[in-house]
mmCIF file of C-alpha atoms in Angstrom:
data_model
loop_
_atom_site.group_PDB
_atom_site.id
_atom_site.type_symbol
_atom_site.label_atom_id
_atom_site.label_comp_id
_atom_site.label_asym_id
_atom_site.label_seq_id
_atom_site.Cartn_x
_atom_site.Cartn_y
_atom_site.Cartn_z
ATOM 1 C CA MET A 1 21.118 5.915 15.464
ATOM 2 C CA SER A 2 18.710 8.473 16.890
ATOM 3 C CA SER A 3 17.713 8.488 20.570
ATOM 4 C CA ASN A 4 14.202 7.424 19.556
ATOM 5 C CA LEU A 5 15.454 4.296 17.792
ATOM 6 C CA ARG A 6 17.847 3.506 20.635
ATOM 7 C CA ARG A 7 14.838 3.596 22.935
ATOM 8 C CA PHE A 8 13.168 1.037 20.711
ATOM 9 C CA ASP A 9 16.285 -1.149 20.791
ATOM 10 C CA LYS A 10 16.168 -1.191 24.593
ATOM 11 C CA ARG A 11 12.434 -1.571 25.067
ATOM 12 C CA PHE A 12 11.413 -4.106 22.442
ATOM 13 C CA LYS A 13 13.477 -7.224 23.132
ATOM 14 C CA SER A 14 10.317 -9.331 23.511
ATOM 15 C CA PRO A 15 9.585 -11.703 20.588
ATOM 16 C CA SER A 16 5.851 -10.937 20.832
ATOM 17 C CA LEU A 17 4.008 -9.973 17.643
ATOM 18 C CA LEU A 18 3.102 -6.555 18.990
ATOM 19 C CA ALA A 19 6.658 -5.674 19.979
ATOM 20 C CA LEU A 20 7.966 -6.943 16.654
ATOM 21 C CA ASN A 21 5.492 -4.888 14.652
ATOM 22 C CA ILE A 22 6.161 -1.719 16.632
ATOM 23 C CA TYR A 23 9.898 -2.189 16.145
ATOM 24 C CA ILE A 24 9.397 -2.742 12.404
ATOM 25 C CA MET A 25 7.343 0.435 12.301
ATOM 26 C CA ALA A 26 10.194 2.386 13.863
ATOM 27 C CA ILE A 27 12.590 1.085 11.224
ATOM 28 C CA ASP A 28 10.108 1.949 8.462
ATOM 29 C CA LEU A 29 9.883 5.487 9.808
ATOM 30 C CA LYS A 30 13.624 6.134 9.728
ATOM 31 C CA PRO A 31 13.167 8.742 6.960
ATOM 32 C CA ILE A 32 10.918 10.715 9.339
ATOM 33 C CA LEU A 33 13.684 10.742 11.922
ATOM 34 C CA LYS A 34 16.317 12.190 9.566
ATOM 35 C CA GLU A 35 17.214 15.652 10.778
ATOM 36 C CA SER A 36 17.322 17.286 7.340
ATOM 37 C CA LYS A 37 13.841 16.029 6.428
ATOM 38 C CA ILE A 38 12.281 16.993 9.751
ATOM 39 C CA LEU A 39 13.724 20.481 9.618
ATOM 40 C CA GLU A 40 12.566 20.813 6.022
ATOM 41 C CA PHE A 41 8.898 20.207 6.737
ATOM 42 C CA THR A 42 8.853 21.980 10.103
ATOM 43 C CA ASN A 43 10.204 25.023 8.276
ATOM 44 C CA LYS A 44 7.256 24.771 5.895
ATOM 45 C CA LYS A 45 4.711 24.077 8.599
ATOM 46 C CA TYR A 46 5.806 26.564 11.277
ATOM 47 C CA GLY A 47 7.873 29.014 9.276
ATOM 48 C CA LYS A 48 10.929 28.625 11.483
ATOM 49 C CA SER A 49 13.596 26.113 12.394
ATOM 50 C CA GLU A 50 13.573 24.265 15.687
ATOM 51 C CA PRO A 51 16.355 22.247 17.344
ATOM 52 C CA ILE A 52 16.005 18.634 16.354
ATOM 53 C CA ASP A 53 15.443 17.430 19.924
ATOM 54 C CA LYS A 54 12.365 19.690 20.105
ATOM 55 C CA VAL A 55 10.963 18.488 16.797
ATOM 56 C CA ILE A 56 11.038 14.773 17.631
ATOM 57 C CA CYS A 57 8.666 13.848 20.448
ATOM 58 C CA THR A 58 10.221 11.977 23.351
ATOM 59 C CA ASP A 59 8.316 8.787 22.573
ATOM 60 C CA PRO A 60 5.205 9.315 20.441
ATOM 61 C CA TYR A 61 4.822 5.581 19.965
ATOM 62 C CA TYR A 62 3.984 4.571 23.539
ATOM 63 C CA ARG A 63 0.418 5.902 23.337
ATOM 64 C CA PHE A 64 -0.010 4.061 20.057
ATOM 65 C CA SER A 65 1.098 0.703 21.435
ATOM 66 C CA ARG A 66 -1.173 1.149 24.461
ATOM 67 C CA ILE A 67 -4.174 1.739 22.192
ATOM 68 C CA VAL A 68 -3.367 -1.368 20.160
ATOM 69 C CA GLU A 69 -3.290 -3.352 23.407
ATOM 70 C CA GLU A 70 -6.594 -1.945 24.659
ATOM 71 C CA VAL A 71 -8.836 -2.132 21.576
ATOM 72 C CA PRO A 72 -11.384 -4.998 21.739
ATOM 73 C CA PHE A 73 -10.726 -6.178 18.168
ATOM 74 C CA LYS A 74 -7.534 -8.136 17.504
ATOM 75 C CA ASP A 75 -8.063 -9.882 14.153
ATOM 76 C CA HIS A 76 -6.963 -8.835 10.684
ATOM 77 C CA HIS A 77 -9.293 -6.488 8.817
ATOM 78 C CA GLU A 78 -7.999 -6.277 5.239
ATOM 79 C CA ASP A 79 -11.357 -5.121 3.833
ATOM 80 C CA GLU A 80 -12.138 -2.551 6.525
ATOM 81 C CA ILE A 81 -11.163 1.103 6.899
ATOM 82 C CA TRP A 82 -9.376 2.840 9.782
ATOM 83 C CA LEU A 83 -9.533 6.645 9.638
ATOM 84 C CA ASP A 84 -7.096 8.598 11.803
ATOM 85 C CA LEU A 85 -8.087 12.224 12.380
ATOM 86 C CA GLY A 86 -5.128 14.435 13.208
ATOM 87 C CA CYS A 87 -2.746 11.779 11.887
ATOM 88 C CA HIS A 88 0.324 14.060 12.063
ATOM 89 C CA HIS A 89 3.152 12.119 10.336
ATOM 90 C CA GLY A 90 1.183 8.886 10.084
ATOM 91 C CA GLN A 91 3.112 6.891 12.688
ATOM 92 C CA PHE A 92 -0.039 5.446 14.240
ATOM 93 C CA LEU A 93 -1.464 4.433 10.860
ATOM 94 C CA GLU A 94 1.768 2.599 10.076
ATOM 95 C CA LEU A 95 1.237 0.554 13.227
ATOM 96 C CA VAL A 96 -2.456 -0.060 12.509
ATOM 97 C CA GLU A 97 -1.676 -1.298 9.012
ATOM 98 C CA LYS A 98 1.045 -3.673 10.176
ATOM 99 C CA VAL A 99 -0.785 -5.125 13.182
ATOM 100 C CA PHE A 100 -4.411 -5.195 11.957
ATOM 101 C CA HIS A 101 -4.049 -4.804 8.151
ATOM 102 C CA TYR A 102 -6.750 -2.157 7.848
ATOM 103 C CA LYS A 103 -7.022 0.076 4.820
ATOM 104 C CA THR A 104 -5.772 3.322 6.331
ATOM 105 C CA ILE A 105 -6.767 6.942 5.764
ATOM 106 C CA GLY A 106 -5.255 9.951 7.490
ATOM 107 C CA MET A 107 -6.454 13.541 7.762
ATOM 108 C CA ASP A 108 -4.708 16.626 9.109
ATOM 109 C CA ASP A 109 -4.314 20.295 8.295
ATOM 110 C CA TRP A 110 -0.919 20.380 6.591
ATOM 111 C CA ASP A 111 0.685 19.232 3.318
ATOM 112 C CA LEU A 112 1.983 15.888 4.549
ATOM 113 C CA LYS A 113 2.251 14.312 1.092
ATOM 114 C CA GLN A 114 4.196 17.273 -0.187
ATOM 115 C CA ASP A 115 6.703 16.992 2.644
ATOM 116 C CA LEU A 116 6.601 13.222 3.251
ATOM 117 C CA GLY A 117 5.788 11.786 -0.141
ATOM 118 C CA PHE A 118 7.009 8.302 0.811
ATOM 119 C CA THR A 119 4.077 7.648 3.176
ATOM 120 C CA ASN A 120 1.822 4.885 1.872
ATOM 121 C CA PHE A 121 -1.596 5.656 3.368
ATOM 122 C CA ASN A 122 -4.330 7.758 1.787
ATOM 123 C CA TYR A 123 -4.077 11.301 3.096
ATOM 124 C CA TYR A 124 -6.373 14.331 2.916
ATOM 125 C CA LYS A 125 -5.488 17.836 3.997
ATOM 126 C CA THR A 126 -8.506 19.365 5.738
ATOM 127 C CA ASP A 127 -9.661 21.430 8.694
ATOM 128 C CA LEU A 128 -11.100 19.069 11.316
ATOM 129 C CA ALA A 129 -12.757 21.962 13.143
ATOM 130 C CA ASP A 130 -15.587 22.047 10.602
ATOM 131 C CA ASP A 131 -17.560 19.157 9.126
ATOM 132 C CA LYS A 132 -16.361 19.461 5.518
ATOM 133 C CA TRP A 133 -13.917 16.598 6.075
ATOM 134 C CA VAL A 134 -16.911 14.257 6.264
ATOM 135 C CA GLN A 135 -17.340 14.599 2.495
ATOM 136 C CA LEU A 136 -13.832 13.210 1.954
ATOM 137 C CA VAL A 137 -14.772 9.882 3.532
ATOM 138 C CA GLY A 138 -17.335 9.199 0.810
ATOM 139 C CA VAL A 139 -19.732 6.266 0.714
ATOM 140 C CA ASN A 140 -17.277 3.733 2.134
ATOM 141 C CA LYS A 141 -17.643 4.484 5.821
ATOM 142 C CA ALA A 142 -14.880 3.813 8.323
ATOM 143 C CA ASN A 143 -15.019 0.842 10.659
ATOM 144 C CA VAL A 144 -12.744 2.588 13.162
ATOM 145 C CA ILE A 145 -12.049 6.290 13.652
ATOM 146 C CA SER A 146 -9.221 7.413 15.907
ATOM 147 C CA ALA A 147 -8.723 10.974 17.122
ATOM 148 C CA LEU A 148 -5.643 10.999 19.328
ATOM 149 C CA GLU A 149 -5.027 14.244 21.194
ATOM 150 C CA VAL A 150 -7.599 16.002 18.979
ATOM 151 C CA LEU A 151 -10.782 16.482 21.005
ATOM 152 C CA GLU A 152 -9.195 18.998 23.377
ATOM 153 C CA HIS A 153 -8.527 21.255 20.357
ATOM 154 C CA MET A 154 -12.179 21.346 19.247
ATOM 155 C CA ILE A 155 -14.356 24.291 20.266
ATOM 156 C CA ASP A 156 -17.543 22.528 19.122
ATOM 157 C CA THR A 157 -16.908 19.047 20.473
ATOM 158 C CA GLU A 158 -20.484 17.908 19.855
ATOM 159 C CA SER A 159 -20.364 18.704 16.136
ATOM 160 C CA PHE A 160 -17.035 16.932 15.867
ATOM 161 C CA LEU A 161 -18.341 13.747 17.518
ATOM 162 C CA GLN A 162 -21.529 13.832 15.445
ATOM 163 C CA ALA A 163 -19.394 14.109 12.314
ATOM 164 C CA CYS A 164 -17.376 11.100 13.498
ATOM 165 C CA SER A 165 -20.589 9.138 14.037
ATOM 166 C CA SER A 166 -21.843 9.984 10.544
ATOM 167 C CA CYS A 167 -18.614 8.594 9.039
ATOM 168 C CA LEU A 168 -18.663 5.350 11.021
ATOM 169 C CA ALA A 169 -20.101 2.115 9.700
ATOM 170 C CA GLU A 170 -22.697 0.164 11.669
ATOM 171 C CA ASN A 171 -21.245 -0.864 15.054
ATOM 172 C CA GLY A 172 -18.082 1.107 14.266
ATOM 173 C CA TYR A 173 -15.616 2.155 16.953
ATOM 174 C CA LEU A 174 -14.316 5.573 17.970
ATOM 175 C CA VAL A 175 -10.929 5.659 19.723
ATOM 176 C CA ILE A 176 -9.957 8.849 21.526
ATOM 177 C CA SER A 177 -7.018 9.927 23.650
ATOM 178 C CA THR A 178 -7.069 13.250 25.462
ATOM 179 C CA PRO A 179 -5.514 14.959 28.519
ATOM 180 C CA ASN A 180 -7.153 14.360 31.894
ATOM 181 C CA ILE A 181 -7.805 17.525 33.902
ATOM 182 C CA ASN A 182 -8.161 15.480 37.118
ATOM 183 C CA CYS A 183 -4.774 13.784 36.775
ATOM 184 C CA LEU A 184 -2.636 13.192 39.856
ATOM 185 C CA ARG A 185 -0.296 15.983 38.857
ATOM 186 C CA ASN A 186 -3.100 18.550 38.876
ATOM 187 C CA ARG A 187 -4.511 17.221 42.144
ATOM 188 C CA LEU A 188 -1.130 17.836 43.739
ATOM 189 C CA ILE A 189 -0.252 21.246 42.294
ATOM 190 C CA VAL A 190 -3.587 23.080 42.047
ATOM 191 C CA PRO A 191 -4.263 23.187 45.848
ATOM 192 C CA PHE A 192 -0.919 25.001 46.169
ATOM 193 C CA GLY A 193 -1.980 27.708 43.736
ATOM 194 C CA LYS A 194 -0.250 26.326 40.649
ATOM 195 C CA TYR A 195 -1.906 26.565 37.246
ATOM 196 C CA PRO A 196 -3.291 23.183 36.092
ATOM 197 C CA ALA A 197 -1.352 21.197 33.523
ATOM 198 C CA TYR A 198 -2.738 20.931 29.964
ATOM 199 C CA LEU A 199 -5.091 23.909 30.421
ATOM 200 C CA GLU A 200 -4.183 27.095 28.508
ATOM 201 C CA TYR A 201 -4.793 30.701 29.545
ATOM 202 C CA LYS A 202 -3.689 31.846 26.081
ATOM 203 C CA ASN A 203 -3.428 30.139 22.711
ATOM 204 C CA ILE A 204 -0.288 27.977 22.833
ATOM 205 C CA ILE A 205 -1.260 24.662 21.243
ATOM 206 C CA HIS A 206 -4.995 25.455 21.243
ATOM 207 C CA HIS A 207 -6.196 23.344 24.172
ATOM 208 C CA VAL A 208 -9.705 24.784 24.445
ATOM 209 C CA ARG A 209 -11.471 21.823 26.117
ATOM 210 C CA LEU A 210 -10.333 19.506 28.902
ATOM 211 C CA PHE A 211 -12.108 16.436 30.279
ATOM 212 C CA ASN A 212 -12.184 14.012 33.147
ATOM 213 C CA ILE A 213 -13.645 10.508 32.926
ATOM 214 C CA GLU A 214 -17.164 11.633 33.861
ATOM 215 C CA THR A 215 -17.417 14.490 31.357
ATOM 216 C CA LEU A 216 -15.771 12.517 28.544
ATOM 217 C CA SER A 217 -18.165 9.607 29.064
ATOM 218 C CA LYS A 218 -21.156 11.923 29.199
ATOM 219 C CA LEU A 219 -20.129 13.743 26.020
ATOM 220 C CA LEU A 220 -19.707 10.488 24.097
ATOM 221 C CA GLN A 221 -23.044 9.100 25.316
ATOM 222 C CA GLU A 222 -24.883 12.301 24.422
ATOM 223 C CA ASN A 223 -23.585 12.066 20.875
ATOM 224 C CA GLY A 224 -24.556 8.534 19.980
ATOM 225 C CA PHE A 225 -21.832 6.331 21.461
ATOM 226 C CA VAL A 226 -21.690 3.562 24.031
ATOM 227 C CA VAL A 227 -18.486 3.790 26.080
ATOM 228 C CA LYS A 228 -16.796 0.400 26.117
ATOM 229 C CA LYS A 229 -13.662 1.302 28.013
ATOM 230 C CA ILE A 230 -11.795 4.230 29.505
ATOM 231 C CA THR A 231 -8.273 3.645 30.707
ATOM 232 C CA GLY A 232 -5.087 5.628 31.232
ATOM 233 C CA VAL A 233 -2.198 5.851 28.808
ATOM 234 C CA LYS A 234 0.388 5.571 31.552
ATOM 235 C CA PHE A 235 0.598 6.068 35.300
ATOM 236 C CA LEU A 236 4.369 6.317 35.799
ATOM 237 C CA PRO A 237 6.706 8.821 34.083
ATOM 238 C CA GLU A 238 7.566 7.896 30.525
ATOM 239 C CA ARG A 239 11.314 8.066 31.108
ATOM 240 C CA ILE A 240 11.264 4.890 33.252
ATOM 241 C CA LEU A 241 8.930 2.881 31.037
ATOM 242 C CA ARG A 242 11.890 1.489 29.082
ATOM 243 C CA TYR A 243 12.294 -0.926 31.989
ATOM 244 C CA SER A 244 9.820 -3.800 31.644
ATOM 245 C CA PHE A 245 9.052 -3.983 35.388
ATOM 246 C CA PHE A 246 7.994 -0.329 35.586
ATOM 247 C CA GLU A 247 6.118 -0.584 32.305
ATOM 248 C CA LYS A 248 4.034 -3.480 33.647
ATOM 249 C CA ILE A 249 3.324 -1.627 36.894
ATOM 250 C CA SER A 250 2.386 1.506 34.964
ATOM 251 C CA LYS A 251 -0.117 -0.411 32.809
ATOM 252 C CA ILE A 252 -1.731 -2.070 35.817
ATOM 253 C CA LEU A 253 -2.093 1.234 37.659
ATOM 254 C CA ALA A 254 -3.361 2.982 34.512
ATOM 255 C CA ARG A 255 -6.121 0.385 34.154
ATOM 256 C CA PHE A 256 -7.147 0.482 37.823
ATOM 257 C CA PHE A 257 -6.712 4.236 38.375
ATOM 258 C CA PRO A 258 -7.311 5.954 35.021
ATOM 259 C CA SER A 259 -8.699 9.042 36.779
ATOM 260 C CA LEU A 260 -5.168 9.778 38.060
ATOM 261 C CA CYS A 261 -3.375 9.421 34.707
ATOM 262 C CA GLY A 262 -2.223 12.361 32.631
ATOM 263 C CA ASN A 263 -3.964 11.136 29.480
ATOM 264 C CA LEU A 264 -7.065 9.027 28.930
ATOM 265 C CA ILE A 265 -7.890 6.464 26.259
ATOM 266 C CA ALA A 266 -11.607 6.122 25.504
ATOM 267 C CA ILE A 267 -12.991 3.363 23.283
ATOM 268 C CA ALA A 268 -16.619 3.848 22.278
ATOM 269 C CA GLN A 269 -18.982 2.129 19.854
ATOM 270 C CA LYS A 270 -21.547 3.787 17.628
ATOM 271 C CA VAL A 271 -25.174 3.296 18.648
ATOM 272 C CA ASN A 272 -27.225 2.283 15.626
#
């Protein structure tokens, strides 16, 4: 069993619906965690092989479960659409479908269906940096759009948010996660002359925009959204969140002190 699945075995002993669904999602995604398959599509995507421990994120699911906990809608939505921009392998959409029963659509800039043909959500390959992806949504507008760790990659953030608004149904929600430039880590290291975390001085993973709570809220409001909530993903280091006590403390601190967290979750609603 991979280290990722062992982490799930340790963390999700609770019989709660959320924990059960996240655990089921991990089992469903076992094909993604097979070394041969991962190396196959990373070869296609990046043109080179990487060690398997670098290909698999340490725990990509924790952000997803936090968003599911924080969204203001908890019922089933079989007839509604959730669009995930920058969906990567589709892990978050798997969770959305199992917990909320949305019709799910994913968009990203690589041939996911060619490499992961077993995924069961609708997928479109497109460049999110322009607004041509809007045409792929069609007349059936999304009820929820998520863009997790996407906004910091956009040069024209206003055009991107306006495109999101145009694809949202009346009273639709936009869910964003993005690095926080004012996180505790940066507050500690920058005064000592260290370069701030998440900010790039050259093109590494294309972080061209960084936000704090004030600027993120202002940007959303200026582009037709009412901010319903901004919270932190986690306050404590991820490696200790497998222990339920530290996980609970981390969530409490993230909700009370989001401005100190490494990553922010913003939930906003379209203004009609």
